[in-house]
XYZ file of C-alpha atoms in Angstrom:
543
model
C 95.575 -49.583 -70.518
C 91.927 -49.396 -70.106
C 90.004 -48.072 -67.085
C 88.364 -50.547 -65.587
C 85.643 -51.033 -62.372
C 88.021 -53.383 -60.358
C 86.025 -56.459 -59.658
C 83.115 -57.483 -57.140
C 83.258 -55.169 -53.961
C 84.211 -56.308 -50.393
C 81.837 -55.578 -47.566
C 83.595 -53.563 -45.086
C 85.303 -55.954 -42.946
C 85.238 -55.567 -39.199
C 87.513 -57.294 -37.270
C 88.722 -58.170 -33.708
C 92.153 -58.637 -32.628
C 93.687 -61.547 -29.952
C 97.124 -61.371 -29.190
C 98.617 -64.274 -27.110
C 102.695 -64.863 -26.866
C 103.153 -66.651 -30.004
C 100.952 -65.452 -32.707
C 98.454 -62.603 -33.535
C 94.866 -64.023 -34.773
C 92.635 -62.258 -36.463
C 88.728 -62.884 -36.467
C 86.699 -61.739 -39.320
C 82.709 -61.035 -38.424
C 81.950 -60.582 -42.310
C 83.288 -63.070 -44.943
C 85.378 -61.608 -47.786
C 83.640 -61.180 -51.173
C 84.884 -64.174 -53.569
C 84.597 -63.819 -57.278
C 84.474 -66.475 -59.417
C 86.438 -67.206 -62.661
C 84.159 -68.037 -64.504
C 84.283 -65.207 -67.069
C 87.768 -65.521 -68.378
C 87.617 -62.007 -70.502
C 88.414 -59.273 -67.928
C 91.492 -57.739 -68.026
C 94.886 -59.191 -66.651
C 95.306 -55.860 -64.747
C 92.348 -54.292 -63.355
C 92.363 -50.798 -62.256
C 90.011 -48.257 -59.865
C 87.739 -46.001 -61.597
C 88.604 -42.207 -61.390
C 86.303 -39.170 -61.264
C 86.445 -37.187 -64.811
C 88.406 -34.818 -63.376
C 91.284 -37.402 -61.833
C 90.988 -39.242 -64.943
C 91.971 -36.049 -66.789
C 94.291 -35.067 -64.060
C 96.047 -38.925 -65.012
C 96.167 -38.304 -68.330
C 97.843 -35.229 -68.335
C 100.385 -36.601 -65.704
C 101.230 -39.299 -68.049
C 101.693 -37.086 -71.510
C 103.824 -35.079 -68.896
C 106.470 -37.997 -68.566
C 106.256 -39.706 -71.528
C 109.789 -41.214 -72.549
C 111.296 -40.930 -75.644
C 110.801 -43.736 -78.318
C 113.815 -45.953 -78.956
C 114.187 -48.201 -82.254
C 113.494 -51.257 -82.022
C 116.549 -53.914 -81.584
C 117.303 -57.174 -83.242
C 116.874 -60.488 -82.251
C 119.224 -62.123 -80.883
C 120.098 -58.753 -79.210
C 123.106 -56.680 -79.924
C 124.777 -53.946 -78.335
C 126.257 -52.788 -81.001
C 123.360 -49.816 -81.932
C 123.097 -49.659 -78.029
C 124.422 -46.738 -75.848
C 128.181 -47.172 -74.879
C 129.015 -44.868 -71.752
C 133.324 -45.783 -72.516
C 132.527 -44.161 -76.000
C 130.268 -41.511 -75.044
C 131.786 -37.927 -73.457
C 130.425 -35.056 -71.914
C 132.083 -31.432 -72.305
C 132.081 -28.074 -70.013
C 130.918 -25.770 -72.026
C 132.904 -22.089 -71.746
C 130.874 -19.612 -69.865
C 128.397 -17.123 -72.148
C 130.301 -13.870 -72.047
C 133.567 -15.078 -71.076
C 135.284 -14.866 -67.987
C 135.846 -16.453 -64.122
C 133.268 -18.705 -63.265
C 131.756 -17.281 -60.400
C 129.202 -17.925 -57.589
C 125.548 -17.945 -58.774
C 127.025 -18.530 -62.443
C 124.936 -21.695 -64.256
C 127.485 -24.096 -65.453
C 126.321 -25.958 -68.611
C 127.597 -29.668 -69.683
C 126.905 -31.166 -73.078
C 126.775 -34.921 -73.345
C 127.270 -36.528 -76.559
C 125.837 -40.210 -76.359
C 127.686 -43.013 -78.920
C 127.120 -46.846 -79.606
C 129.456 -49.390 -79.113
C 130.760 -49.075 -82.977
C 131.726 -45.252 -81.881
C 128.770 -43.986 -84.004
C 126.503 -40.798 -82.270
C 123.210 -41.864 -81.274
C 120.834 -40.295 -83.095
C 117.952 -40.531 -80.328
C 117.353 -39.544 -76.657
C 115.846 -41.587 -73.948
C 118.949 -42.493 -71.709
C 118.622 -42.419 -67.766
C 121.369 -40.126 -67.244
C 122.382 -38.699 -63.558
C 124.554 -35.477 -63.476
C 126.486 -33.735 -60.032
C 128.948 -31.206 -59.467
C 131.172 -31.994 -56.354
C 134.071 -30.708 -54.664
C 135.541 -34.313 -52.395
C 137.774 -31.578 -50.425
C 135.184 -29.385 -48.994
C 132.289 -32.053 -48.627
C 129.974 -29.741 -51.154
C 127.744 -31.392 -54.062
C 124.407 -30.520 -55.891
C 122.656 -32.214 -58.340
C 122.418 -31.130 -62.120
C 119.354 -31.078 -64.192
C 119.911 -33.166 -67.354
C 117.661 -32.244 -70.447
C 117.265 -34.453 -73.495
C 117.473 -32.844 -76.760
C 116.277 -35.640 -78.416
C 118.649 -36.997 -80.757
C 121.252 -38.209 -78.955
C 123.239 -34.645 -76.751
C 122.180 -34.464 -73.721
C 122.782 -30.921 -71.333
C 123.033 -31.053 -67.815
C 122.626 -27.599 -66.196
C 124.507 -27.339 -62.406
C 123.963 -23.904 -60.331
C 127.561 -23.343 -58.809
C 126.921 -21.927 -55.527
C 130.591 -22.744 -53.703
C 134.288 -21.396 -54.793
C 136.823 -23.707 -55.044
C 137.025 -26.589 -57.016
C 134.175 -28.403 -58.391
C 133.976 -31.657 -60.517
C 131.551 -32.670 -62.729
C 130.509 -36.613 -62.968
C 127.762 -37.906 -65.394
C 126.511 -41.448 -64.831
C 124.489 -43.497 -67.652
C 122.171 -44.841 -65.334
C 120.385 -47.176 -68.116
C 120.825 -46.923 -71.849
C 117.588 -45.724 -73.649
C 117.234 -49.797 -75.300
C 116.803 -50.600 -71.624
C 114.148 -48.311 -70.690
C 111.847 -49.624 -73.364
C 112.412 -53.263 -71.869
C 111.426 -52.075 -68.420
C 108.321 -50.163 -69.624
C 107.458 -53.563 -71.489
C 107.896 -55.674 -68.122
C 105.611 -53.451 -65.967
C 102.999 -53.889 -68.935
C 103.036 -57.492 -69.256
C 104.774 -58.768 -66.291
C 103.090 -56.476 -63.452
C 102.899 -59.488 -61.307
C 107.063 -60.598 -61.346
C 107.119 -60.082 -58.077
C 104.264 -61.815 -56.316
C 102.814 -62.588 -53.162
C 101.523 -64.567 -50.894
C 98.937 -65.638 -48.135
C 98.425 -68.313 -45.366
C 94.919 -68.965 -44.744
C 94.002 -71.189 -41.637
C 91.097 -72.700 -39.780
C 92.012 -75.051 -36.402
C 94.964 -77.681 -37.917
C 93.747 -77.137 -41.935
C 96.130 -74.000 -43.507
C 96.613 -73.299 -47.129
C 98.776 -70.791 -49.209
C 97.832 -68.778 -52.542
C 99.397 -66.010 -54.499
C 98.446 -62.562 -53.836
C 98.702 -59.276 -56.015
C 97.012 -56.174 -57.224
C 96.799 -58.148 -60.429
C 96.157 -61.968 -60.889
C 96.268 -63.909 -64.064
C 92.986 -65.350 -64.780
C 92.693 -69.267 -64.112
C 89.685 -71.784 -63.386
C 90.343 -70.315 -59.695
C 88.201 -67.682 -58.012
C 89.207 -65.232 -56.297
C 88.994 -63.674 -52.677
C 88.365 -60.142 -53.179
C 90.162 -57.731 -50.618
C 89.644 -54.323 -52.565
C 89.101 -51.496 -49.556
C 86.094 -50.004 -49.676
C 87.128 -46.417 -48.502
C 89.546 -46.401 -50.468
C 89.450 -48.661 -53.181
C 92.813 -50.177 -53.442
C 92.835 -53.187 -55.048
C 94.094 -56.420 -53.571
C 93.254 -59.991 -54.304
C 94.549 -63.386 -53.148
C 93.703 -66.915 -55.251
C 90.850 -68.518 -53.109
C 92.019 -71.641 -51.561
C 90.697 -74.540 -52.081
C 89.000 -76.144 -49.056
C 89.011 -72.768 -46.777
C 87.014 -69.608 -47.047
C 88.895 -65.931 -47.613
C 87.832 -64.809 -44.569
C 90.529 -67.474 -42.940
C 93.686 -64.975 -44.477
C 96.263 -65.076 -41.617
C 99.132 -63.050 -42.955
C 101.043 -61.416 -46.212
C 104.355 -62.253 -47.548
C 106.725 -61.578 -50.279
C 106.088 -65.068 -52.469
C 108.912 -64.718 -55.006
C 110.342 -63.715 -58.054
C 109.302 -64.894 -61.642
C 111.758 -66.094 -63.625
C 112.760 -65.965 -67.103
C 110.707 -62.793 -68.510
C 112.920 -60.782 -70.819
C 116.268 -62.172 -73.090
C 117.593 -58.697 -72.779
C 119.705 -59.060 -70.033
C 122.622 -57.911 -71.904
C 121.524 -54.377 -71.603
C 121.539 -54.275 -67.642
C 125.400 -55.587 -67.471
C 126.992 -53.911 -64.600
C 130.504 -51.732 -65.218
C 129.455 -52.180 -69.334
C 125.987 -49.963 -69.690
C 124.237 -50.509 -65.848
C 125.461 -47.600 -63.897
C 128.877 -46.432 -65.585
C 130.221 -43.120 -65.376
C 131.026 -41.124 -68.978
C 134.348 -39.423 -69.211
C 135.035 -36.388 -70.034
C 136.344 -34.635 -73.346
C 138.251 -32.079 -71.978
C 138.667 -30.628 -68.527
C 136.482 -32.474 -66.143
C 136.237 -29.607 -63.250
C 136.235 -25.902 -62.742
C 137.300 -23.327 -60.517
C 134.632 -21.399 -59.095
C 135.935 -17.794 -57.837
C 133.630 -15.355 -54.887
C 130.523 -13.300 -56.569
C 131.890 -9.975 -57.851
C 130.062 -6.772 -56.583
C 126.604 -6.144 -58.748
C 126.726 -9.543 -59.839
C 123.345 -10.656 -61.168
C 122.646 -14.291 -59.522
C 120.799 -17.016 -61.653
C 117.704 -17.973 -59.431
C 117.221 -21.640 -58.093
C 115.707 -23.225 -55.625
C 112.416 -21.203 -56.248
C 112.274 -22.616 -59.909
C 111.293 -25.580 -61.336
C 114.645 -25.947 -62.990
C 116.422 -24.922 -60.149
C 118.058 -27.711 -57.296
C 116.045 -27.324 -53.922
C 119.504 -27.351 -52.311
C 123.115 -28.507 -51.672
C 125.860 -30.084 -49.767
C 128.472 -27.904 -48.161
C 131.132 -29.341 -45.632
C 128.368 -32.313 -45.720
C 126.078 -30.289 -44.268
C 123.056 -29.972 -46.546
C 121.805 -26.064 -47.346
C 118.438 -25.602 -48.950
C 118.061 -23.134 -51.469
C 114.274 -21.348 -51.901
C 111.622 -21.648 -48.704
C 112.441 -23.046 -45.258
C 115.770 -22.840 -44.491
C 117.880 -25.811 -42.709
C 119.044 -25.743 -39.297
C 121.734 -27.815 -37.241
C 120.114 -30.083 -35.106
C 123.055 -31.460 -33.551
C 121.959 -32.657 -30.306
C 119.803 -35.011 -29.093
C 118.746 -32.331 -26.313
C 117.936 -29.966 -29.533
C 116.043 -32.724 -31.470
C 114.223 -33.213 -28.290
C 113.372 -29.515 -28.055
C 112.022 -29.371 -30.956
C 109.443 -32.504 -30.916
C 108.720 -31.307 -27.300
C 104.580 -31.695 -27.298
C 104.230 -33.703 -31.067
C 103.122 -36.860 -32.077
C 104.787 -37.593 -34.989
C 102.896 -40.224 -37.476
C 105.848 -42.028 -40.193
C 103.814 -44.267 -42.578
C 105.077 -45.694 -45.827
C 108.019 -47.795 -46.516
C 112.037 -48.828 -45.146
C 112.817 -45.434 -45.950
C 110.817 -43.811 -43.967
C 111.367 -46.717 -41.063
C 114.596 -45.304 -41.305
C 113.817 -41.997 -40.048
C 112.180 -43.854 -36.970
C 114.839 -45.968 -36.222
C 117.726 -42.864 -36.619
C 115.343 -40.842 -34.113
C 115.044 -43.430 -31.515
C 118.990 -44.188 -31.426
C 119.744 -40.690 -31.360
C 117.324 -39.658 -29.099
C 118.592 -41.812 -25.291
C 115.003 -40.838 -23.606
C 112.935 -41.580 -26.512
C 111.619 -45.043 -25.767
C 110.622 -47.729 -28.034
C 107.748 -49.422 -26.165
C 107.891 -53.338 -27.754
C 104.608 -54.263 -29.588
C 105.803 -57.805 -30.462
C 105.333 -56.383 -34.521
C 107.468 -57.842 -37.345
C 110.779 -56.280 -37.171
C 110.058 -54.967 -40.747
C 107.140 -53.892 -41.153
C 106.168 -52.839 -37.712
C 103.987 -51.023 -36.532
C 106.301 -49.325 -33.903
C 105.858 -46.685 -31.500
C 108.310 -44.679 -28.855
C 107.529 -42.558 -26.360
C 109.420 -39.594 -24.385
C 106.768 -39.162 -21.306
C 108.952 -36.570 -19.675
C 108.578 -34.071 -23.121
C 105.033 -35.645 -24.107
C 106.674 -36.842 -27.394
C 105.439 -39.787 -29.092
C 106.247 -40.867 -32.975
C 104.823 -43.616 -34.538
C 105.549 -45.866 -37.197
C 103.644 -48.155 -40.179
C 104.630 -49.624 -43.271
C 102.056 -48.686 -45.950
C 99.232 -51.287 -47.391
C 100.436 -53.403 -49.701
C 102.561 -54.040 -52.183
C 105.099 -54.530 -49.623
C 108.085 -56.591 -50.453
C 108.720 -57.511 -46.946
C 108.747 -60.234 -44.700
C 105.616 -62.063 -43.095
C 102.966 -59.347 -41.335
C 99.682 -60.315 -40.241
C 96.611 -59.472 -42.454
C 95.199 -56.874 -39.712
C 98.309 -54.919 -39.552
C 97.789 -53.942 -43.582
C 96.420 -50.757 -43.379
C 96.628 -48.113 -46.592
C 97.775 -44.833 -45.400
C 94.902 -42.749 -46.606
C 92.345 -44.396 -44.002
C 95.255 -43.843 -41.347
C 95.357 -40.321 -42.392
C 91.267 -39.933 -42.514
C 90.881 -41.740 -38.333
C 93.419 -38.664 -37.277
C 92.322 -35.700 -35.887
C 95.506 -33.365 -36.591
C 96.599 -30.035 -35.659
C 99.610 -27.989 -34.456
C 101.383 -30.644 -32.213
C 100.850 -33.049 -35.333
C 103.260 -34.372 -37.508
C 102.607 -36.576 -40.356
C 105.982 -37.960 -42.445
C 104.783 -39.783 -45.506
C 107.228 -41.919 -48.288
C 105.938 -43.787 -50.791
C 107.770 -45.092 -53.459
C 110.239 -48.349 -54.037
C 107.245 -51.064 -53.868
C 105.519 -49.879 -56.665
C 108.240 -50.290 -58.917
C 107.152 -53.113 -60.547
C 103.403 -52.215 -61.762
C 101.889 -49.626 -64.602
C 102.625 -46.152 -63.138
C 99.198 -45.652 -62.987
C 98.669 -48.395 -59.986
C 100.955 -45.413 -58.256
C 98.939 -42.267 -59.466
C 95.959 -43.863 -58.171
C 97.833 -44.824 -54.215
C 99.085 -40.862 -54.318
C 95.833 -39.434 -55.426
C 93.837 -41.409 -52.888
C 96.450 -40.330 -49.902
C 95.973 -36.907 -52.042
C 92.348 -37.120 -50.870
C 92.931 -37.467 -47.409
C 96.138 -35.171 -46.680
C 92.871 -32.808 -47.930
C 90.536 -33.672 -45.683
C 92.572 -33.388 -43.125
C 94.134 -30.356 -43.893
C 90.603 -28.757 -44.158
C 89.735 -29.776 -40.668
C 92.935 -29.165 -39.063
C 95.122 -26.614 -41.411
C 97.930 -26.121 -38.826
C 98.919 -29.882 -39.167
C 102.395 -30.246 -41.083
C 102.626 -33.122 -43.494
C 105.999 -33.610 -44.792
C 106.898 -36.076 -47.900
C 109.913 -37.789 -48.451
C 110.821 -38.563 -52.126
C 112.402 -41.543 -53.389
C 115.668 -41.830 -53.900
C 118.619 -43.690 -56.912
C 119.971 -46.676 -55.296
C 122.955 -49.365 -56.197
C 121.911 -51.899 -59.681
C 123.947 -54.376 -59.895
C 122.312 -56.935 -62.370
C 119.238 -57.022 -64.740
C 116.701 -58.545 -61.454
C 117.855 -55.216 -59.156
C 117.055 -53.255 -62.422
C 113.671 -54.888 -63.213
C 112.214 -54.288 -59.645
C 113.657 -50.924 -58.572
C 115.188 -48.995 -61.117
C 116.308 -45.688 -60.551
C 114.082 -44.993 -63.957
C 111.212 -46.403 -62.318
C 112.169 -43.473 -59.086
C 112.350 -41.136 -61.429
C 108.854 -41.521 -63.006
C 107.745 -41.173 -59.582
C 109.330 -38.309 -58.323
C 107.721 -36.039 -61.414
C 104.365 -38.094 -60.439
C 104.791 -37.321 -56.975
C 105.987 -33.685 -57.385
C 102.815 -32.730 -60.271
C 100.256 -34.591 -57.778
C 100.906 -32.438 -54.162
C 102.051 -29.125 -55.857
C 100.278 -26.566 -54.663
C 98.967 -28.155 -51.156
C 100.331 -26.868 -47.989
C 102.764 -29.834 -47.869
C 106.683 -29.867 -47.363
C 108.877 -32.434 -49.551
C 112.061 -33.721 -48.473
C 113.954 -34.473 -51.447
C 115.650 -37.490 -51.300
C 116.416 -37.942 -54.992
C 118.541 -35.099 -54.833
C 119.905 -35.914 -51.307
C 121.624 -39.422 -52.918
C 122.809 -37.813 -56.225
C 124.776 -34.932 -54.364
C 126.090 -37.007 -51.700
C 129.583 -38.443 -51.841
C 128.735 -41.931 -50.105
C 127.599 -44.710 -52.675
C 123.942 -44.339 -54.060
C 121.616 -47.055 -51.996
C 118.176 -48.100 -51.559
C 118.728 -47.558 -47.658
C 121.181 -43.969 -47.687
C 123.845 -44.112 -45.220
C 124.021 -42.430 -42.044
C 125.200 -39.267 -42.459
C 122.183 -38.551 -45.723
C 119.687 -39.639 -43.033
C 120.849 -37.436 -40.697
C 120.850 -34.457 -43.093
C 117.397 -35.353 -44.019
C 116.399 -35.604 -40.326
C 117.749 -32.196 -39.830
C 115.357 -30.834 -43.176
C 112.005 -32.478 -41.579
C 113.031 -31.088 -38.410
C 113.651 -28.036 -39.764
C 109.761 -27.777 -41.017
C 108.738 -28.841 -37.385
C 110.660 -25.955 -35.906
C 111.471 -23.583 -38.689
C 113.525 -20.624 -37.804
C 111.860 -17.824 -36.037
C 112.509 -14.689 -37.934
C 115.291 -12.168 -36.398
């Protein structure tokens, strides 16, 4: 895809708020820009323009993920060429040098990938999720599964408990499948779209919305920000200007968009678990004296931590404590304002705080039970934390067109400093466009996280990752697929390395977890991942 200047420019829109018991109205001062259609030869998907040295910085981030190229299938589609996780196995392999399998000892799985005739692939590209678990102790960590390319797969676990442990490989998608989902965010960026009531006295109107509109006889209201350039546009309607936009709402879901359903069938090659050749476990004895340990944690191939009597242990940096108290949560955010923006996930994380915490009060601003924004406050312990669902996309019920506000201008009106927190997550809305839609939203919050850590250095800014979640069916596939997560975690990871931020890794979190993977983790994951960012607030004073 091109690089492209996005289309005519906004004017910075001012506005003024009313609030009265039924409905928040918004008053625009300065009219929306509105670009007309009248040149049908722009591209389908516009996007920002980056300095040479982001564009650079892109283009390196994308060679760095590039998938693996898959053949391409017949038509009508069959499976038979396809990858078949009841054919395919995965086997322990014996331990270089011999011997007990011990504590700090890397454990190494090869997975041999076959069709549905029984036939080894000859190619990589499957979405494969590896863990190592022992169900009797509560312990788990996540494996790190390399492609060799033509069809064996390794997944690499760190054992760092003794006792039992159990390996489980899941083919997430089939490699077929991931070329049909790279297609879709190509040519059907807009599958799920949007939508906007627009109202002046008794006359209202609706139009689609997106970051990318298909070009028709239309025009278009223009809505780009012009801090930070994100891109937003709504079909103008017909008898009433763009500066009448009331509100934002998930419009729908096209229909009919791919005939390769077959390859997103649920218990066949959706989310299936591969057996195992041979022995499907080990048993992991105590480090002997003098033992050389393989590192982790510290590395890139190494997990950043692990589950042990469900209590999640980091490995490499800050180390986790027990916050198992509301008294000791309360401690600890004693004096901080705490600032969650970005998605359900992180809403989460508000909504496990103010339950757990009795004197932490939500104060009721009337918002959208979705989408906020909320706020609850502890006067006794001067604690307030705040949330906001990021600017849009946002796949979420009706919120009013004032209330969209992208995270980087949040970040840029805050002032910052030791008794400020800011918890960022970004990830499942994006799903559905080009990856580099999401590049572009990370380098612009990037930007600010910056700036504000220039003027205020001592603020922490923790980032929560995304996380696999439940597929069912080709639609839960085609909008969040855990290959879609993936692509943004390495995006994510490559874009804040290096800046004094903390991540909370919530990919990892899910996979070594016993409870079912899901878009929304259970309790006992958020709580685990409420003790890591609380852990960074309060890290353990040394001695």
């Amino acid at each position: 895809m091109q690089s492209a200047s996005p289309l005519v420019l906004t004017k910075r829109i001012s506005s003024v708020e009313f609030q009265n018991e039924m409905k928040t109205i918004s008053i625009f001062s300065r009219p929306a820009a509105v670009t007309l259609s009248t040149d049908m030869h722009y591209d389908f998907c516009k996007l920002k323009p980056l300095s040479p040295t982001e564009a650079q910085e892109e283009h390196l981030l994308l060679e760095s993920i590039t998938w693996p190229e898959t053949p391409h299938l017949p038509f009508p589609l069959s499976l038979e060429k396809t990858s078949d996780p009841a054919q395919s196995t995965f086997t322990i392999l014996p331990k270089r040098g011999g011997g007990q399998w011990r504590i700090g000892d890397k454990l190494e799985v090869l997975i041999n990938m076959k069709d549905f005739q029984g036939r080894p692939k000859k190619f990589g590209g499957d979405v494969l999720l590896a863990r190592l678990h022992s169900p009797t102790i509560g312990a788990g960590v996540a494996g790190k599964v390399v492609d060799h390319l033509n069809g064996s797969y390794t997944a690499i676990f760190f054992l760092l408990w003794k006792g039992s442990a159990q390996v489980q490989v899941t083919l997430v998608h089939p490699s077929e499948a991931v070329m049909e989902l790279r297609r879709l965010n190509r040519e059907h960026p807009d599958r799920i779209f949007f939508k906007s009531v627009f109202q002046s006295g008794s006359l209202t109107e609706t139009t689609t919305c997106n970051i990318c509109l298909r070009p028709t006889q239309k025009p278009l209201c223009n809505y780009t920000d012009l801090h930070t350039g994100e891109p937003w546009f709504c079909y103008k309607p017909d008898n009433l200007s763009c500066d009448a936009r009331m509100n934002y709402f998930n419009g729908g879901y096209q229909q009919n968009i791919t005939t390769m359903e077959k390859l997103f069938q649920s218990g066949v090659n959706l989310k299936v678990s591969i057996g195992a050749s041979g022995p499907a476990g080990v048993t992991i004895f105590p480090k002997m004296k003098g033992q050389l340990e393989e590192k982790s944690g510290s590395e890139e191939s190494g997990p950043s931590g692990y589950y042990y009597q469900d209590v999640w242990r980091g490995l490499g940096g800050t180390k986790i404590r027990q916050f198992n108290t509301s008294s000791a949560i309360t401690q600890c955010l004693k004096g901080k304002v705490v600032h969650m923006y970005g998605d359900s996930t992180i809403r989460q994380w508000f909504e496990h705080l103010t339950a757990t915490l009795p004197d932490l009060k939500e104060f009721d601003l009337n918002s959208e039970k979705q989408a906020g924004p909320f706020i609850a406050l502890n006067y006794t312990n001067n604690i307030m934390v705040k949330y906001r669902c990021h600017g849009p996309p946002l796949r979420s019920t009706t919120v009013p067109a004032i209330e969209l506000h992208y995270i980087a201008n949040e970040i840029d009106n805050m002032v910052g400093g030791s008794k400020t927190v800011v918890v960022l997550g970004i990830w499942a809305h994006f799903a559905t466009f080009p990856l580099e839609f999401y590049i572009r939203r990370m380098l612009s919050i990037r930007r600010a996280v910056v700036r504000l850590l220039s003027r205020a250095p001592d603020t922490l800014v923790v980032i929560r990752t995304g996380n696999p979640k439940s597929l069912t069916c080709f639609l839960h596939s085609s909008t969040n697929s855990d290959w879609y997560t993936l692509q943004q975690l390495k995006v994510l990871k490559a874009i804040f390395k290096g800046l004094n931020v903390h991540l909370v890794n919530a990919w990892e979190m899910v996979i070594a977890h016993h409870l079912p993977q899901e878009l929304h983790p259970q309790p006992p994951i958020i709580k685990n991942m409420i003790n890591v960012l609380l852990s960074y607030i309060c890290p353990e004073k040394d001695g």
